[in-house]
């Protein structure tokens, strides 16, 4: 329906973010209490609709049930990688060339020399505050289904290898999963023990700061980027504070509309434009993909807010600080103005680092 034909009551009860319409203003107020709309949500460049994730935005622009006018404009001058709408087709061509990421061969020399082993990991502040980690697992247990960490890679934000080592698991290996890992028994025979690897990585991440003192802002500890890091850290038998973890498997804007995780293979193809994990999988390749995804999410420009999270004391349950009748007198735009996100947008790292 054309907005010019909508009744004043309909517009009064229409969410200014997702455009859902409600019969009563009290229903819109309740929707705003639980939706956590904010400037950090992915937004359609045509109609300015807020979406919970980039997958929701993709469905809005491309289908299976797209908004007709938005779909038409997106087909003409929309980037299918970052979902941005450009001003013209020529601007789109120039933009897409820079938007499309490409796999690099920075790790080729390391992989050719000593099977990619680089086990010298020193605490060095010149090596950056953001690192990406990826592991490859072999199988343990009677049926080989138990994941045992047998290879790990750590890179900096410039995609340079900081640490790359095979690992000797604590339990016997019953399946080397060679088709995907490329790992042979002789690679692990004299490899570094798991405990030594875990201690070395944790000391590097903490960077001289006691783990119980690590805070979300400030300090010397490093931000850890990866995909499925809960599982990787568990297999490495190490801990790291969640406030310093940036996991592409659990980041709401990169999740499915069903709120389940997307695979790293899918995210790399959809949001970077190239393929990974074809044949034997290299942890360096996974590290690069997660770092590129993180930097793309971090580089988004969002309006700066003094207290950007709904969990901040200044915003916590902020709708409840107003009386219901006062809220119902507010416009949808006013309700949106003090609504806050319920997740930490990675663009905020640009302000802190």
XYZ file of C-alpha atoms in Angstrom, residues 121-131 154 199-211 213-214 218-223 238-241 244:
38
model
C 54.746 -17.141 19.261
C 56.080 -14.284 21.354
C 54.156 -11.604 23.233
C 54.705 -8.546 21.078
C 52.415 -5.505 21.099
C 53.554 -4.561 17.601
C 51.686 -7.635 16.349
C 48.299 -6.014 16.788
C 45.314 -6.211 19.059
C 43.138 -8.439 16.838
C 43.974 -12.060 15.955
C 46.763 -17.899 14.423
C 49.399 -22.251 27.273
C 51.361 -20.503 24.532
C 48.206 -19.243 22.771
C 46.485 -18.131 25.973
C 49.535 -16.190 27.136
C 49.688 -14.470 23.764
C 45.984 -13.548 23.837
C 46.104 -12.240 27.418
C 49.277 -10.300 26.532
C 50.513 -10.117 30.114
C 47.090 -9.301 31.576
C 45.597 -11.717 34.173
C 42.608 -13.436 32.589
C 41.070 -8.868 35.068
C 40.247 -8.688 31.355
C 41.037 -0.999 27.573
C 43.766 -3.301 28.803
C 46.378 -5.190 26.816
C 44.449 -8.364 25.964
C 43.656 -9.160 22.340
C 40.371 -9.590 20.493
C 41.628 -23.320 27.169
C 39.394 -20.448 28.257
C 39.065 -16.866 27.107
C 36.543 -14.193 28.176
C 36.941 -10.468 23.875
